[in-house]
Structures are given as structure tokens and as C-alpha cells.
Coordinates of C-alpha atoms in Angstrom, one line a residue:
M1484 CA 35.2 -107.6 -22.0
L1485 CA 38.5 -109.3 -22.7
Q1486 CA 39.3 -112.9 -23.4
N1487 CA 36.5 -115.5 -23.2
G1488 CA 33.9 -112.8 -22.4
K1489 CA 35.4 -112.3 -18.9
P1490 CA 36.9 -109.2 -17.4
E1491 CA 40.6 -109.3 -16.5
L1492 CA 41.4 -109.9 -12.9
L1493 CA 44.3 -107.6 -12.1
I1494 CA 46.2 -108.3 -8.9
P1495 CA 48.9 -106.3 -7.1
A1496 CA 52.3 -107.7 -6.2
S1497 CA 54.9 -106.1 -3.9
C1498 CA 57.7 -108.4 -4.8
L1499 CA 58.7 -111.5 -6.8
D1500 CA 57.4 -114.1 -4.3
V1501 CA 54.0 -112.3 -4.1
L1502 CA 53.8 -112.1 -7.9
K1503 CA 54.2 -115.8 -8.1
V1504 CA 51.4 -116.3 -5.5
A1505 CA 49.2 -114.0 -7.5
V1506 CA 49.8 -115.9 -10.7
N1507 CA 49.0 -119.2 -9.0
F1508 CA 45.9 -118.0 -7.2
G1509 CA 44.1 -116.8 -10.3
A1510 CA 45.4 -113.5 -11.6
D1511 CA 45.0 -112.7 -15.3
A1512 CA 47.4 -109.9 -14.9
V1513 CA 49.6 -108.5 -12.1
F1514 CA 50.7 -104.9 -11.6
I1515 CA 54.0 -104.2 -10.0
G1516 CA 56.5 -101.3 -9.4
G1517 CA 60.2 -101.0 -9.9
D1518 CA 62.6 -99.4 -7.4
V1519 CA 61.7 -95.9 -8.7
Y1520 CA 59.0 -93.8 -10.3
G1521 CA 55.9 -95.6 -8.9
L1522 CA 53.5 -94.5 -6.2
R1523 CA 54.3 -97.2 -3.6
A1524 CA 57.8 -96.3 -2.6
K1525 CA 57.5 -98.1 0.7
A1526 CA 56.6 -101.4 -0.9
K1527 CA 59.4 -103.9 -1.4
N1528 CA 59.1 -103.4 -5.2
F1529 CA 61.2 -105.1 -7.9
S1530 CA 64.8 -104.9 -8.8
R1531 CA 65.6 -105.2 -12.5
E1532 CA 66.6 -108.8 -12.0
D1533 CA 63.4 -109.6 -10.1
M1534 CA 61.3 -107.8 -12.6
A1535 CA 62.8 -109.8 -15.5
E1536 CA 62.2 -113.1 -13.7
G1537 CA 58.7 -112.0 -12.7
I1538 CA 57.8 -111.1 -16.3
R1539 CA 59.2 -114.5 -17.5
Y1540 CA 57.3 -116.4 -14.8
A1541 CA 54.0 -114.6 -15.5
H1542 CA 54.3 -115.0 -19.3
D1543 CA 55.1 -118.7 -19.0
H1544 CA 51.8 -119.0 -17.1
G1545 CA 49.8 -116.9 -19.6
V1546 CA 49.6 -113.9 -17.2
K1547 CA 50.3 -110.3 -18.2
V1548 CA 52.5 -107.8 -16.2
H1549 CA 51.7 -104.1 -15.9
V1550 CA 54.4 -101.8 -14.4
T1551 CA 53.6 -98.5 -12.6
V1552 CA 55.5 -95.4 -13.8
N1553 CA 52.8 -93.2 -12.3
I1554 CA 54.6 -90.4 -10.3
L1555 CA 53.8 -86.8 -11.1
A1556 CA 57.3 -85.9 -12.3
H1557 CA 59.4 -82.9 -11.6
N1558 CA 62.1 -81.6 -14.0
Y1559 CA 64.8 -83.5 -12.1
D1560 CA 63.0 -86.8 -12.6
L1561 CA 62.9 -86.7 -16.3
E1562 CA 66.4 -87.9 -17.2
G1563 CA 66.0 -90.9 -14.8
V1564 CA 62.5 -91.6 -16.2
R1565 CA 63.9 -91.8 -19.7
K1566 CA 66.6 -94.3 -18.7
Y1567 CA 64.0 -96.3 -16.8
L1568 CA 61.7 -96.5 -19.8
E1569 CA 64.6 -97.7 -21.9
E1570 CA 65.2 -100.5 -19.4
L1571 CA 61.5 -101.4 -19.4
G1572 CA 61.6 -101.6 -23.2
E1573 CA 64.2 -104.2 -22.9
L1574 CA 62.3 -106.2 -20.2
G1575 CA 59.1 -106.3 -22.1
P1576 CA 56.1 -105.9 -19.7
D1577 CA 52.7 -105.8 -21.3
A1578 CA 51.7 -102.3 -20.1
L1579 CA 52.9 -99.2 -18.3
I1580 CA 50.6 -97.4 -15.9
I1581 CA 51.2 -93.6 -16.3
A1582 CA 49.7 -90.5 -14.9
D1583 CA 52.1 -87.7 -16.1
P1584 CA 51.5 -86.5 -19.7
G1585 CA 55.2 -85.9 -20.2
I1586 CA 56.1 -89.5 -19.1
F1587 CA 53.2 -90.7 -21.4
Q1588 CA 54.8 -89.0 -24.4
M1589 CA 58.3 -90.3 -23.5
A1590 CA 57.0 -93.8 -23.2
G1591 CA 55.4 -93.6 -26.7
E1592 CA 58.7 -92.5 -28.1
I1593 CA 61.0 -94.9 -26.2
C1594 CA 59.0 -98.1 -26.0
P1595 CA 56.0 -97.8 -28.3
E1596 CA 55.5 -101.6 -28.4
I1597 CA 54.3 -101.5 -24.7
E1598 CA 50.7 -100.6 -24.0
R1599 CA 50.2 -97.3 -22.1
H1600 CA 47.5 -97.3 -19.5
I1601 CA 46.3 -94.0 -17.8
S1602 CA 46.6 -94.2 -14.1
T1603 CA 43.7 -93.3 -11.8
Q1604 CA 46.1 -90.5 -10.6
A1605 CA 45.2 -88.7 -13.9
N1606 CA 41.7 -88.0 -12.5
N1607 CA 39.8 -89.9 -15.2
T1608 CA 36.2 -88.9 -14.4
N1609 CA 34.6 -88.6 -17.8
W1610 CA 34.5 -90.2 -21.2
A1611 CA 35.8 -87.0 -23.0
S1612 CA 39.1 -87.2 -21.0
A1613 CA 39.3 -90.9 -21.7
Q1614 CA 38.8 -90.2 -25.4
F1615 CA 41.5 -87.6 -25.3
W1616 CA 44.0 -90.2 -24.0
Y1617 CA 42.8 -92.7 -26.6
N1618 CA 43.5 -90.2 -29.4
L1619 CA 47.0 -89.9 -28.1
G1620 CA 47.6 -93.6 -28.1
A1621 CA 46.4 -94.9 -24.7
K1622 CA 45.1 -98.5 -24.7
R1623 CA 43.3 -98.3 -21.3
V1624 CA 42.1 -95.8 -18.8
V1625 CA 41.9 -96.5 -15.0
T1626 CA 38.8 -94.7 -13.8
A1627 CA 38.8 -92.4 -10.8
R1628 CA 37.5 -94.1 -7.6
E1629 CA 34.9 -91.3 -7.4
L1630 CA 32.8 -92.6 -10.3
S1631 CA 29.5 -94.5 -9.9
L1632 CA 28.7 -97.6 -12.0
K1633 CA 26.2 -95.4 -13.9
E1634 CA 29.0 -93.0 -14.9
I1635 CA 31.2 -95.9 -15.9
R1636 CA 28.4 -97.3 -18.1
E1637 CA 28.1 -93.9 -19.8
M1638 CA 31.8 -93.8 -20.3
R1639 CA 31.8 -97.2 -21.9
A1640 CA 28.9 -96.2 -24.3
H1641 CA 30.9 -93.2 -25.6
L1642 CA 34.3 -94.8 -26.1
P1643 CA 35.7 -96.9 -29.0
E1644 CA 35.4 -100.7 -28.4
D1645 CA 39.2 -101.1 -28.3
M1646 CA 39.6 -98.5 -25.5
E1647 CA 39.6 -100.5 -22.3
I1648 CA 38.3 -99.5 -18.9
E1649 CA 39.9 -100.6 -15.7
S1650 CA 38.4 -99.9 -12.2
F1651 CA 39.3 -100.6 -8.6
V1652 CA 36.9 -103.1 -7.2
H1653 CA 38.6 -104.0 -3.9
G1654 CA 41.0 -102.5 -1.3
A1655 CA 41.9 -99.4 0.6
M1656 CA 40.2 -96.2 -0.3
C1657 CA 42.0 -92.8 -0.3
I1658 CA 40.2 -89.9 1.3
S1659 CA 41.6 -87.5 -1.2
Y1660 CA 40.4 -87.0 -4.7
S1661 CA 41.8 -89.8 -6.9
G1662 CA 44.7 -90.1 -4.5
R1663 CA 46.0 -86.6 -4.9
C1664 CA 46.9 -85.8 -1.3
L1665 CA 49.1 -83.1 0.2
L1666 CA 48.8 -84.1 3.8
S1667 CA 51.7 -86.5 3.9
N1668 CA 54.1 -84.0 2.3
Y1669 CA 52.9 -81.2 4.6
F1670 CA 53.3 -83.2 7.8
T1671 CA 56.4 -85.3 7.1
G1672 CA 58.0 -84.0 3.9
R1673 CA 57.2 -87.4 2.2
D1674 CA 55.3 -86.7 -1.0
A1675 CA 52.3 -89.0 -1.7
N1676 CA 52.4 -88.0 -5.4
K1677 CA 55.9 -89.4 -5.6
G1678 CA 55.1 -92.7 -3.9
A1679 CA 56.1 -91.9 -0.3
C1680 CA 52.7 -91.5 1.4
T1681 CA 52.7 -91.9 5.2
H1682 CA 48.9 -92.3 5.3
P1683 CA 48.0 -89.4 7.6
C1684 CA 44.4 -90.0 6.8
R1685 CA 44.6 -92.9 9.3
W1686 CA 45.9 -90.7 12.1
K1687 CA 43.9 -89.3 15.1
Y1688 CA 43.1 -85.6 15.0
A1689 CA 42.0 -82.9 17.4
V1690 CA 41.1 -79.1 17.1
V1691 CA 43.1 -76.4 18.7
E1692 CA 41.5 -73.0 19.3
E1693 CA 43.7 -70.0 18.4
S1694 CA 43.6 -68.3 21.8
R1695 CA 44.1 -71.5 23.8
P1696 CA 47.3 -73.1 22.4
G1697 CA 48.0 -76.6 23.7
E1698 CA 44.4 -77.3 24.6
Y1699 CA 43.3 -80.0 22.3
L1700 CA 39.6 -80.4 21.7
P1701 CA 38.4 -83.8 20.3
I1702 CA 36.7 -83.9 17.0
E1703 CA 33.6 -86.0 17.3
E1704 CA 31.5 -87.4 14.5
N1705 CA 28.1 -88.6 15.9
E1706 CA 29.9 -89.9 19.0
R1707 CA 32.0 -92.3 16.9
G1708 CA 35.4 -90.8 17.7
T1709 CA 38.0 -88.8 16.0
Y1710 CA 39.4 -90.7 13.0
I1711 CA 37.6 -88.3 10.6
F1712 CA 39.5 -89.3 7.4
N1713 CA 39.6 -93.0 7.9
S1714 CA 37.6 -94.8 5.2
K1715 CA 36.4 -98.3 5.2
D1716 CA 37.9 -100.6 2.5
L1717 CA 36.2 -101.1 -0.9
C1718 CA 34.7 -104.5 -1.5
M1719 CA 32.5 -105.4 -4.5
I1720 CA 32.5 -109.2 -4.1
E1721 CA 28.7 -109.2 -3.6
H1722 CA 28.1 -107.1 -6.7
I1723 CA 29.9 -109.0 -9.5
P1724 CA 26.7 -109.0 -11.7
D1725 CA 26.6 -105.1 -11.6
L1726 CA 30.3 -104.9 -12.3
M1727 CA 30.0 -107.4 -15.3
E1728 CA 27.2 -105.3 -16.8
S1729 CA 29.0 -102.0 -16.4
G1730 CA 31.4 -102.5 -19.3
I1731 CA 34.6 -102.6 -17.1
D1732 CA 37.3 -104.6 -18.8
S1733 CA 39.6 -105.1 -15.9
F1734 CA 38.7 -105.6 -12.2
K1735 CA 41.6 -104.1 -10.2
I1736 CA 42.6 -105.0 -6.7
E1737 CA 44.4 -102.5 -4.5
G1738 CA 47.3 -103.6 -2.4
R1739 CA 50.9 -103.3 -3.7
M1740 CA 52.0 -103.1 0.0
K1741 CA 50.0 -106.1 1.2
T1742 CA 51.2 -109.6 2.1
A1743 CA 51.0 -112.8 0.1
L1744 CA 48.2 -114.0 2.3
Y1745 CA 46.1 -110.9 1.4
V1746 CA 46.9 -111.3 -2.3
A1747 CA 46.1 -115.0 -2.3
T1748 CA 42.8 -114.5 -0.4
V1749 CA 41.5 -111.7 -2.6
A1750 CA 42.7 -113.2 -5.9
R1751 CA 41.2 -116.6 -5.2
T1752 CA 37.9 -115.2 -4.0
Y1753 CA 37.4 -112.9 -7.0
R1754 CA 38.6 -115.5 -9.4
K1755 CA 36.0 -118.0 -8.2
A1756 CA 33.2 -115.3 -8.1
I1757 CA 33.9 -114.2 -11.7
D1758 CA 34.2 -117.7 -13.0
D1759 CA 31.1 -118.9 -11.2
Y1760 CA 29.1 -116.0 -12.5
C1761 CA 30.2 -116.5 -16.1
K1762 CA 29.4 -120.2 -15.8
D1763 CA 26.0 -119.7 -14.3
P1764 CA 24.7 -116.6 -12.4
A1765 CA 22.7 -119.0 -10.2
L1766 CA 26.0 -120.6 -9.1
Y1767 CA 27.4 -117.2 -8.2
E1768 CA 24.3 -116.5 -6.0
K1769 CA 24.6 -119.9 -4.4
N1770 CA 28.2 -119.4 -3.5
L1771 CA 27.8 -115.8 -2.1
P1772 CA 28.2 -117.0 1.5
W1773 CA 31.5 -118.6 0.7
Y1774 CA 32.8 -115.4 -1.0
R1775 CA 31.8 -113.3 2.0
E1776 CA 33.5 -115.7 4.4
Q1777 CA 36.7 -116.0 2.4
I1778 CA 37.1 -112.3 1.7
S1779 CA 36.8 -111.5 5.4
D1780 CA 39.7 -113.9 6.1
C1781 CA 42.3 -111.3 5.0
T1782 CA 43.2 -108.0 6.7
F1783 CA 40.6 -105.3 6.2
R1784 CA 38.9 -102.2 7.7
N1785 CA 35.3 -103.3 7.3
F1786 CA 33.8 -102.9 3.9
T1787 CA 32.0 -100.3 1.7
T1788 CA 30.9 -100.1 -1.9
G1789 CA 32.6 -96.7 -2.2
F1790 CA 31.2 -94.4 -4.9
F1791 CA 29.8 -97.2 -7.1
Y1792 CA 26.2 -96.7 -5.9
G1793 CA 26.4 -93.0 -5.1
K1794 CA 28.2 -90.6 -2.8
P1795 CA 29.5 -92.3 0.4
S1796 CA 28.0 -91.3 3.7
H1797 CA 29.2 -91.3 7.3
E1798 CA 28.5 -95.0 7.3
D1799 CA 31.5 -95.5 5.0
Q1800 CA 34.0 -94.0 7.5
I1801 CA 35.5 -95.6 10.7
Y1802 CA 35.5 -92.9 13.4
D1803 CA 36.6 -94.9 16.5
S1804 CA 39.8 -96.7 15.3
N1805 CA 42.4 -96.9 12.6
T1806 CA 43.2 -100.6 13.1
Y1807 CA 42.7 -103.5 10.7
I1808 CA 40.5 -106.5 11.4
T1809 CA 42.7 -109.6 11.1
N1810 CA 41.3 -113.1 11.4
Y1811 CA 44.3 -115.0 10.2
T1812 CA 48.1 -114.8 10.8
Y1813 CA 50.3 -115.3 7.7
L1814 CA 52.9 -117.9 8.4
G1815 CA 54.6 -118.2 5.0
T1816 CA 54.4 -119.3 1.4
V1817 CA 55.5 -122.8 0.5
H1818 CA 58.7 -122.7 -1.4
G1819 CA 59.0 -126.4 -2.0
I1820 CA 59.5 -129.9 -0.4
D1821 CA 62.8 -131.0 0.9
E1822 CA 64.4 -134.5 0.5
K1823 CA 62.7 -135.7 3.7
G1824 CA 59.3 -134.7 2.4
F1825 CA 59.0 -131.6 4.7
T1826 CA 57.5 -128.3 3.7
V1827 CA 60.0 -125.5 3.2
I1828 CA 58.9 -121.9 3.9
E1829 CA 60.4 -118.5 4.8
Q1830 CA 58.7 -118.0 8.1
K1831 CA 56.8 -114.7 8.5
N1832 CA 55.1 -115.0 12.0
K1833 CA 55.7 -117.2 15.1
F1834 CA 54.0 -120.6 15.5
L1835 CA 54.7 -123.7 17.5
V1836 CA 54.9 -127.5 17.2
G1837 CA 51.4 -128.8 17.9
D1838 CA 49.7 -125.7 16.4
R1839 CA 46.8 -126.3 14.0
V1840 CA 47.4 -124.4 10.8
E1841 CA 45.7 -124.2 7.4
I1842 CA 47.1 -124.9 4.0
M1843 CA 45.4 -122.4 1.7
K1844 CA 45.2 -123.8 -1.9
P1845 CA 44.4 -121.9 -5.1
G1846 CA 41.4 -124.1 -6.0
G1847 CA 39.5 -123.0 -2.9
D1848 CA 40.3 -125.7 -0.4
N1849 CA 41.7 -124.8 3.1
L1850 CA 43.3 -127.9 4.7
E1851 CA 43.7 -127.9 8.4
V1852 CA 46.8 -129.8 9.6
E1853 CA 48.9 -130.1 12.7
V1854 CA 52.5 -128.9 12.9
K1855 CA 54.2 -132.2 13.9
A1856 CA 57.8 -130.9 13.8
I1857 CA 59.9 -127.8 12.9
Y1858 CA 63.5 -127.8 11.8
D1859 CA 65.9 -125.1 10.8
A1860 CA 67.9 -125.1 7.5
E1861 CA 70.6 -127.2 9.2
G1862 CA 68.2 -129.9 10.4
N1863 CA 68.1 -128.8 14.0
S1864 CA 64.8 -129.5 15.8
M1865 CA 62.9 -126.4 17.0
E1866 CA 59.8 -126.1 19.3
S1867 CA 58.8 -122.8 17.6
A1868 CA 59.5 -120.6 14.7
P1869 CA 60.1 -117.2 16.3
H1870 CA 62.4 -115.5 13.8
P1871 CA 60.8 -113.8 10.8
Q1872 CA 62.5 -114.6 7.4
Q1873 CA 64.2 -117.7 8.7
E1874 CA 64.1 -120.7 6.4
I1875 CA 62.4 -123.5 8.2
H1876 CA 61.3 -127.1 7.3
I1877 CA 58.0 -128.3 8.7
D1878 CA 56.5 -131.8 9.1
L1879 CA 52.8 -131.2 8.3
G1880 CA 51.8 -134.8 7.7
I1881 CA 51.0 -134.0 4.1
Q1882 CA 52.9 -132.3 1.3
P1883 CA 51.4 -129.0 0.0
S1884 CA 52.3 -127.6 -3.4
P1885 CA 54.7 -124.7 -4.2
Y1886 CA 53.1 -121.3 -3.5
D1887 CA 50.3 -122.7 -1.3
I1888 CA 49.9 -120.4 1.7
L1889 CA 50.2 -121.4 5.4
R1890 CA 48.0 -119.4 7.7
M1891 CA 46.7 -119.8 11.3
K1892 CA 43.5 -118.6 12.8
K1893 CA 44.1 -115.8 15.3
D1894 CA 42.3 -117.6 18.1
N1895 CA 44.8 -120.4 17.8

């Protein structure tokens, strides 16, 4: 365990605004990627300027920043990686998440003051490999998603106390072993191991018999359909006691391509669950219905406990669809209050004057209010907010705080 006997809550951030939301909604640390050399190339990611501001903002609020440099590098990547590591040395994040041994060695030479964490992409499935990385200077290992809690407890028992263990506890699951997938590169030329995965595991497949080209035969799995690679999402919110007793130092949330609403929802729910359990396990048990309700308010593909309690079965797959369940629409993050007392946001999805919306607050409250009026940045009245990324000013009757989230139930 880390500070105060609690595990670290490690939250993803796709961009600067989402980082600030993560910080305000309970993260102990955030993990982010730069424009290059991370495994989420389609995320917005951070420019050098945004990364510098994000690190300053997080540190001012007592939150750490981990930066992904976890591609599996080719020869032509190495010169650029070296320059990037030099830049990161100047920016001063708290840790680098690395999978490639060559990049790991370069980071130790170029910016030795920054902790090096071993990415799940390095296939960390046993304590001996974790010990190997520790002996080379690693501070933390991110376990493979294929490990059970029993295996993680065994790993903890064999490692030095100052070697930290980080594990994913929530988010999308990859059908391939520790995320090492060749399907995307094969079908589209976009390499999953260099951050450009097109998620072919979510596509619909059929079988073609060699002598009957063009005749597609559906793949059926117990009459559930044809999405044979489509995994449910990992969720361990109901199993915090088992996670706490496993020896995991950092509870990691997947989602560097997700919205601020997703980040706020998951961060707030796990923050409260961890704090409640550490205060009194009985309080955690009492609040389980609230955790279940809240965690289902963000986009998800039904839930599974993954490999934590043994090998997943057909019940952990979704065979009839590749769509998300979405109960709320994300309207925007509160940027501030204007001189008239109206709420300022960058609008993300359409809503109307008269709609009932919710103000989602970090402490756990969800305040339902009516949209009384909408104005554009020039003060012109609007009946609706139809244009994404438009700055709008909203009369909600009350004044929310910066980085509160505005959302609306789908049935509204």
C-alpha cells in the first residue's frame, strides 16, 4: 500500500481538460500520453505545452502524473524516442510507463530521476519477471490482465516491499494476450503495438468455406450471435475488499480515449469505495448499491471480473452486439462562471432550453436543474446548443463549480 495505507487510484486522461477533471474527481495519479510513442495514438493526447500545464496542475493538487512511452519500438523509432525522453526529463512527470527494454534502458540513462514503471504490454505474468525488472531499476510493474488475484498475492509475497504492483481494475478488456494483437495491423495496416489499434475485436465475423467463395456462413456461439472476440468490460467495484487484500499498490482504470464524463464517473465511484472501505468495511458494504448505480451511469459493455477469479467463460463475452450501454449524455465540463452568473461550458452534445440536466459534483452529489436559458459567446439567445465544441453560457438557476460535469439522462 502507498500513502495512508490506501492504494493509489490511477485515472486515465486523454487531454488537459480531462486531466483536470480526473484530479478534481479523486485521482491520486493520472496517466497520460504525449503526441508520440504511446499506445493510444487515436486519443487526443498531450502537446508539450499541455503536458507541462497538466503536470503543474496535478502537482499543485498533490496528484502524480505518469506518462506512457510504451510502444514496441523499431530501429527508426529510437532517435525520436531519445529526444522525447530528453523533453520528458525537462517536464518532470513522476513516472514513465515503458514496455520496450531498449526504451527502458535509454530512460534510465537520460532521465534517471523519473521512476520507470513496466507496462502491461511487457507481459508481466510472474514474480520472477517482476524481480528481473526491479533488479534493473524499475519501481513498479503493471500486471498482465490475465492474472488472478491469487497469482498477484503470490507475486506480492515474493517481491521486495519497495517494488510496487499496479493492476487494471476497471475498463475495456483486450481479447489478445496482454494487448499484443496483430489483427489491426493485418486488416488495416494500423499497428496496435504502436498505438494505432482499430479494435477489430469489436467487428462482426463470418466463415467462408474454401470451395464456396463469397458465401458467408455465420459464426454462432450458443445462439448468441457472431461477435466472437467482443469482451465485456472489467469492473471490480463490488470487490474492493479482495483487491485491498491482494497487495496491489495502484488500482488502474482503463480509458485514455474516454470522455470527461466517463473519467469523472469512474474516478468518483472508486474514490468513494476505497475511502469508505478504509474508513469502515461496513460502510463500504452499506454503500454498495450506490457504487453499482453510479458505475453503470457511464458508457460500458456490461461487466465482468475478468481473470481475477479464474479463467473467463462464454459468460464474459458479448456475442450479439458490439455497442455500448449509455445511460447519460455528456453535455460538457464547467469551465467557469461569467459576469452574469451563467455557467460556461464547451458544449459536447445537443440539449435544449427547458431540458432537465444534472450537475455531477466530485463529492458524490448529482443536482438536477432546469436549463432556463442558453447564450452563445456573444450573448445571443439560443433555443438549443446543437454545435459541438461551441462555447455557450447557460442559466441553470444555480452556479456549479469549475470542472463539475453536466450530463443528461438518455430518456430526457
